[in-house]
Tab-separated table of C-alpha atoms in Angstrom:
chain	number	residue	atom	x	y	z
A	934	UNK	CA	0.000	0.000	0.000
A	935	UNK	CA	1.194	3.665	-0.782
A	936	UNK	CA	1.978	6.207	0.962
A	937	UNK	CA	-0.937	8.902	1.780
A	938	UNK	CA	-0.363	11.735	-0.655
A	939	UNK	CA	0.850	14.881	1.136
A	940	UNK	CA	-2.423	17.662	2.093
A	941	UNK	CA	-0.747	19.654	4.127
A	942	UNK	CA	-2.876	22.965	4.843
A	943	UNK	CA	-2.428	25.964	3.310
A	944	UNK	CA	-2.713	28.367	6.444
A	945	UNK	CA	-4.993	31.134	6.119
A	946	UNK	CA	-4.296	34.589	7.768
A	947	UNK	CA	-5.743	33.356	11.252
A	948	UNK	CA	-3.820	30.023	11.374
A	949	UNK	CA	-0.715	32.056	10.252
A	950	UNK	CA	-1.082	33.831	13.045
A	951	UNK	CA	-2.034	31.266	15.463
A	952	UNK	CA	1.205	29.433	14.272
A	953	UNK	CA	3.510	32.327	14.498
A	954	UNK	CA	2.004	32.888	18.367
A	955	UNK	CA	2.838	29.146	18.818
A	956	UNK	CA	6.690	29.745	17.970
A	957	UNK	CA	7.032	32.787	19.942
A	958	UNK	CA	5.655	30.273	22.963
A	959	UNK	CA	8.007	27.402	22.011
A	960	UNK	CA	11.013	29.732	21.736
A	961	UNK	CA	10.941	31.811	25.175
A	962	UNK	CA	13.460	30.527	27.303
A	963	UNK	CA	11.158	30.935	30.663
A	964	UNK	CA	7.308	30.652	30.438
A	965	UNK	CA	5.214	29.662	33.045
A	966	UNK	CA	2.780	28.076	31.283
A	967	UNK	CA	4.907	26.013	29.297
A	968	UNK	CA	6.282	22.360	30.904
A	969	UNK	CA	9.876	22.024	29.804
A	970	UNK	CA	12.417	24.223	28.243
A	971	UNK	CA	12.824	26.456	24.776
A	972	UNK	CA	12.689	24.480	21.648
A	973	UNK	CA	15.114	24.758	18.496
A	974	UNK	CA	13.842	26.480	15.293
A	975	UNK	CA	14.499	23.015	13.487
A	976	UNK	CA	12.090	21.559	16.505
A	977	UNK	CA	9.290	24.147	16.359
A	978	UNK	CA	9.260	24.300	12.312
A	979	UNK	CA	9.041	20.332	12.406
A	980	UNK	CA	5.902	20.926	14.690
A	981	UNK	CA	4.255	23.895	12.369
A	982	UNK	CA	4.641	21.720	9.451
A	983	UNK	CA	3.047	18.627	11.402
A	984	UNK	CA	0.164	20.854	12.779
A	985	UNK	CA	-0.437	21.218	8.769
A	986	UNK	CA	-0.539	18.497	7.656
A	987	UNK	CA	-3.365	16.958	10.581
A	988	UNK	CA	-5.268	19.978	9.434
A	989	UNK	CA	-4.710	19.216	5.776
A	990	UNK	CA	-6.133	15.512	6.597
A	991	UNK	CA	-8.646	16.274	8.640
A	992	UNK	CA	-10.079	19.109	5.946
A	993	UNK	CA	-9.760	15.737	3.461
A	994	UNK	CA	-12.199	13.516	5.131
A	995	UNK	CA	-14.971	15.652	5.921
A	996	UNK	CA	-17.776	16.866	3.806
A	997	UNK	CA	-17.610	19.560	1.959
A	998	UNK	CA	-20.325	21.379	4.091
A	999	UNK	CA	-17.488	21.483	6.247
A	1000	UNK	CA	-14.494	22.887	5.329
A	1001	UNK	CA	-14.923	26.395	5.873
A	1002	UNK	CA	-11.544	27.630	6.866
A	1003	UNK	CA	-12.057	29.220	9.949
A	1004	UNK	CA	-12.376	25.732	11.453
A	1005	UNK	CA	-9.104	24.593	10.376
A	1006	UNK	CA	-7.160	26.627	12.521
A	1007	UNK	CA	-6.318	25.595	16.369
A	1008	UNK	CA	-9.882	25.760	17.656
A	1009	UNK	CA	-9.978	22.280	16.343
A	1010	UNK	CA	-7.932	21.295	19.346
A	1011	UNK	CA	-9.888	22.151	21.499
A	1012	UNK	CA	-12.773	19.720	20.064
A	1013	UNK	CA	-13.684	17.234	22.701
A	1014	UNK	CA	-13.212	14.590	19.455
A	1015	UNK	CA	-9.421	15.717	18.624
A	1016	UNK	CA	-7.812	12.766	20.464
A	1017	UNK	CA	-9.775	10.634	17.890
A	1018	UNK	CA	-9.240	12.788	15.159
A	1019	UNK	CA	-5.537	12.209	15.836
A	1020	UNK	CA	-5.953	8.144	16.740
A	1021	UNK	CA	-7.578	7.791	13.163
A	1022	UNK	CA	-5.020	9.991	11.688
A	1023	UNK	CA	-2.157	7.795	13.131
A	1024	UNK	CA	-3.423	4.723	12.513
A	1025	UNK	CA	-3.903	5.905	8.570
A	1026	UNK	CA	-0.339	7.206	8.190
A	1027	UNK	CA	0.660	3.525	9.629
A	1028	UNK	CA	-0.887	1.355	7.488
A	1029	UNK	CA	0.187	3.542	4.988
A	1030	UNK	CA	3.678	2.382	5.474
A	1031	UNK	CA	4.727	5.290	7.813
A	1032	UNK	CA	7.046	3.827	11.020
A	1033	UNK	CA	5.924	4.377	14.395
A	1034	UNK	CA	8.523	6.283	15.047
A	1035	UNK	CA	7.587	8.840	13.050
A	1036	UNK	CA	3.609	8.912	14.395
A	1037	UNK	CA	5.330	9.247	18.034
A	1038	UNK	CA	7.312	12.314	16.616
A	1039	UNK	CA	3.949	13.654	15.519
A	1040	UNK	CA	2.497	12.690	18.554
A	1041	UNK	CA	5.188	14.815	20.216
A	1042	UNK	CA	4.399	17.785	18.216
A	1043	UNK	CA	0.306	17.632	18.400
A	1044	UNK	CA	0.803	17.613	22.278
A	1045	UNK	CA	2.870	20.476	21.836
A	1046	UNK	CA	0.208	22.350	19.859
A	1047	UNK	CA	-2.785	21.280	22.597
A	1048	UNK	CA	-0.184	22.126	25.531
A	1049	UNK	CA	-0.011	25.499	23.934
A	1050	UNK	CA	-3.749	25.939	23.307
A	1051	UNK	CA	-4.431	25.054	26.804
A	1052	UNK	CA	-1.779	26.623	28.649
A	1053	UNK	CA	-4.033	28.623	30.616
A	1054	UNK	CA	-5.741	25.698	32.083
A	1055	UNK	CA	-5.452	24.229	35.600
A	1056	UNK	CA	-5.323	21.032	34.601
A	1057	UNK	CA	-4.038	19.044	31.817
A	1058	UNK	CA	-7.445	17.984	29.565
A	1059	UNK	CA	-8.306	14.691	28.744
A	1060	UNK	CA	-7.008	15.394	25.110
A	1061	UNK	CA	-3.299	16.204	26.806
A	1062	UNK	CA	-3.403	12.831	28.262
A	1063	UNK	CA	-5.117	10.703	25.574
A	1064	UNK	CA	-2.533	12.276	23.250
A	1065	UNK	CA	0.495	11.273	25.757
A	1066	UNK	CA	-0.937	7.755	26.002
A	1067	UNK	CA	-0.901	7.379	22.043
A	1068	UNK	CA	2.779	8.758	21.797
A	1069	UNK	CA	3.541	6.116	24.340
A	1070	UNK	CA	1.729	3.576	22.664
A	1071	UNK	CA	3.639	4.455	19.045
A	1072	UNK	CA	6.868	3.617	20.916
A	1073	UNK	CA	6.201	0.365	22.427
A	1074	UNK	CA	5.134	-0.803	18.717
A	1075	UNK	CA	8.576	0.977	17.369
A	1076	UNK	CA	10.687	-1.260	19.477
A	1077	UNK	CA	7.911	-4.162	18.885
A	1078	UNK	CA	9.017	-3.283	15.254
A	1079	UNK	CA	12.615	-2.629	15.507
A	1080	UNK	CA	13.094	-6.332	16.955
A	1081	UNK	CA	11.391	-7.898	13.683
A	1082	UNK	CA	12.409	-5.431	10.910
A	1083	UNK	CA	15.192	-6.666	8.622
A	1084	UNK	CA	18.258	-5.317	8.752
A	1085	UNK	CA	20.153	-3.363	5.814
A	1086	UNK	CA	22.006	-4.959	3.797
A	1087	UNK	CA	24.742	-2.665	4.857
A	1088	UNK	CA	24.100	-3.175	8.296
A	1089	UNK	CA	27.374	-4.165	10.242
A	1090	UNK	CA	28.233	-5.620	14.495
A	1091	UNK	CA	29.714	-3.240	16.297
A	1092	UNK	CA	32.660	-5.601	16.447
A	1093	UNK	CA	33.141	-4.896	13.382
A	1094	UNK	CA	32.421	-0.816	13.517
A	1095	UNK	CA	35.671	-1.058	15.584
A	1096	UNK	CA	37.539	-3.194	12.948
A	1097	UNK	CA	36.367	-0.106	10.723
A	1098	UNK	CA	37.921	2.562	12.834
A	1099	UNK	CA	41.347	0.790	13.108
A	1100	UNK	CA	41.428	0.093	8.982
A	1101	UNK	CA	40.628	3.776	8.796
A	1102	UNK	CA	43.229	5.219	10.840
A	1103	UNK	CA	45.867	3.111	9.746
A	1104	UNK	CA	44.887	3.919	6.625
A	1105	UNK	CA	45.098	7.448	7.199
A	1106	UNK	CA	48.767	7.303	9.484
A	1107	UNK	CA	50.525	5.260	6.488
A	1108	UNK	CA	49.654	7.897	3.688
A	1109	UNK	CA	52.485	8.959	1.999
A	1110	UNK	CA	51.636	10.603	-0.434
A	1111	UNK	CA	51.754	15.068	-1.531
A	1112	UNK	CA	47.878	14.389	-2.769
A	1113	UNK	CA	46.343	16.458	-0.146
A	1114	UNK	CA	42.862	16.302	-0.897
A	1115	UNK	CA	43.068	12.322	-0.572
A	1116	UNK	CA	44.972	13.191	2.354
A	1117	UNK	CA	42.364	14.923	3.369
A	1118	UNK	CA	39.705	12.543	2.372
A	1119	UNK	CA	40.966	9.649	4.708
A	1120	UNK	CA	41.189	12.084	7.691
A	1121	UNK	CA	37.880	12.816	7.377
A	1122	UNK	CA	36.805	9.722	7.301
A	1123	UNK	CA	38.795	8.072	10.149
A	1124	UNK	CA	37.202	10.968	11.847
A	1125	UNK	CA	33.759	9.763	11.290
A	1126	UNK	CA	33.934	6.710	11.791
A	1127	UNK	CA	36.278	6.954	15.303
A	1128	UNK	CA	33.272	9.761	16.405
A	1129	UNK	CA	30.726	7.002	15.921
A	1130	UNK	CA	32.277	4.466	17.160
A	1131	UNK	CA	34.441	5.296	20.274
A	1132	UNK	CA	31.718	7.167	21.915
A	1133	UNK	CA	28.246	7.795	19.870
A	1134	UNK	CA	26.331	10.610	20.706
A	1135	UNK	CA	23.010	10.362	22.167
A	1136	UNK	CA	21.261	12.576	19.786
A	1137	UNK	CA	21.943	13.408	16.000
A	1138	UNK	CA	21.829	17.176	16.888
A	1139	UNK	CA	25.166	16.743	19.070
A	1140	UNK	CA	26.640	15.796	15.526
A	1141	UNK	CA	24.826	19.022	13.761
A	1142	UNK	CA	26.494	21.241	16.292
A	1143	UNK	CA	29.731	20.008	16.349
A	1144	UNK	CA	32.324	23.257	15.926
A	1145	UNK	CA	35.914	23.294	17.131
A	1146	UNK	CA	37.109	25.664	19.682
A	1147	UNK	CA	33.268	26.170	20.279
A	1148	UNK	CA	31.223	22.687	20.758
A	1149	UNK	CA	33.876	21.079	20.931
A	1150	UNK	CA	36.849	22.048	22.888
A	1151	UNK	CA	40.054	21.371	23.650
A	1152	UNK	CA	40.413	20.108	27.615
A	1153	UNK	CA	43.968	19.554	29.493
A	1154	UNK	CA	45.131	17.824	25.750
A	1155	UNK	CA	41.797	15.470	24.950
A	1156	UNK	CA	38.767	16.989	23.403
A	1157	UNK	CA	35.669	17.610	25.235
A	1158	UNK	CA	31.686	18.329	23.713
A	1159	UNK	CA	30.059	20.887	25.250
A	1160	UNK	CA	27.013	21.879	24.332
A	1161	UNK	CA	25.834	24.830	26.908
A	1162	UNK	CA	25.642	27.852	24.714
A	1163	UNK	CA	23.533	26.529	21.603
A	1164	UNK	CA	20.490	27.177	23.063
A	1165	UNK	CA	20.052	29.647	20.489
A	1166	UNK	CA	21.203	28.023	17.375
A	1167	UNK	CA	18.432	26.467	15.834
């Protein structure tokens, strides 16, 4: 079965709004009404274009008596029905072919969107929780699914990562060679592969914001990673 063709939304001038409100909220360092800290631009886009493309759906499967815009904007989650709007959404995208990974990701970013129209509440709603329960549910199937699913063809232990990282740096040591771009080439890569496999990062962004003499630093002749002032970087 195919993929579900993309409908994300095209925003009108309230949901524009609504959405650029939503980022300011997401980016403040200190809010009280927010749980948790500031998100990165990357983060908060990733959730915008998410919030779209539920919209977008949703606008799809109802009648056309319907879809007058003004309901596609964040009112909608405040329906007492969103928490099945977003079930059958989910369960669409997944039969669709979509991992469930990447419905916990938009679970992540839905709850983000009802957090924010409900921040002035007391109490979380029963949409808030419904929501968390289906983000936890999408990642007890991912690991259901990452014990099954085949591995690439390219997969490889991590025995043999390490073999990797000697070949590469003995590779790179031995050169002899005035070609300094392939020099250059087989630093880089012993690089890559010793960064992956001598101590992985936790999170793909570490990699992203990797900069010498700023992320990473030089500390009593090793290298450290440290992370503390990229808050801001997006």
């Amino acid at each position: 079965m195919g993929r579900p063709r993309k409908i994300a939304l095209e925003p009108g001038k309230t949901l524009k709004a609504q959405l650029a409100a939503f980022s300011l909220y997401r980016k403040r360092r200190l809010d009280p009404t927010r749980v948790g800290g500031s998100a990165a631009d990357s983060t908060i886009e990733a959730e915008q274009n998410t919030c779209l493309r539920f919209l977008g759906w949703l606008r799809s499967k109802e009648r056309e008596a319907n879809k007058e815009r003004s309901r596609y904007a964040f009112k909608v989650f405040r329906d007492h029905k969103v928490a099945k709007y977003i079930q059958d959404y989910l369960e669409e995208l997944t039969k669709a072919g979509r991992a469930w990974s990447t419905a916990g990701d938009y679970c992540n970013a839905l709850h983000s969107i009802i957090c924010y129209v409900e921040r002035n509440e007391e109490v979380a709603s029963q949409a808030q929780l419904a929501i968390w329960r289906l983000r936890q549910q999408c990642d007890k199937q991912a690991k259901i699914d990452g014990v099954w699913r085949k591995r690439k063809k390219n997969w490889i232990t991590w025995e043999q990562a390490q073999e990797a990282r000697v070949i590469a740096s003995k590779r790179y040591k031995q050169f002899k060679g005035d070609n300094l771009r392939k020099k250059a080439g087989l630093c880089r890569t012993a690089l890559v592969v010793a960064l992956h496999s001598i101590l992985p990062v936790d999170r793909v962004g570490v990699l992203r914001r990797l900069c010498i003499d700023k992320t990473l630093v030089e500390d009593d002749l090793d290298f450290a990673i440290d992370l503390r002032g990229t808050r801001d970087w997006g």
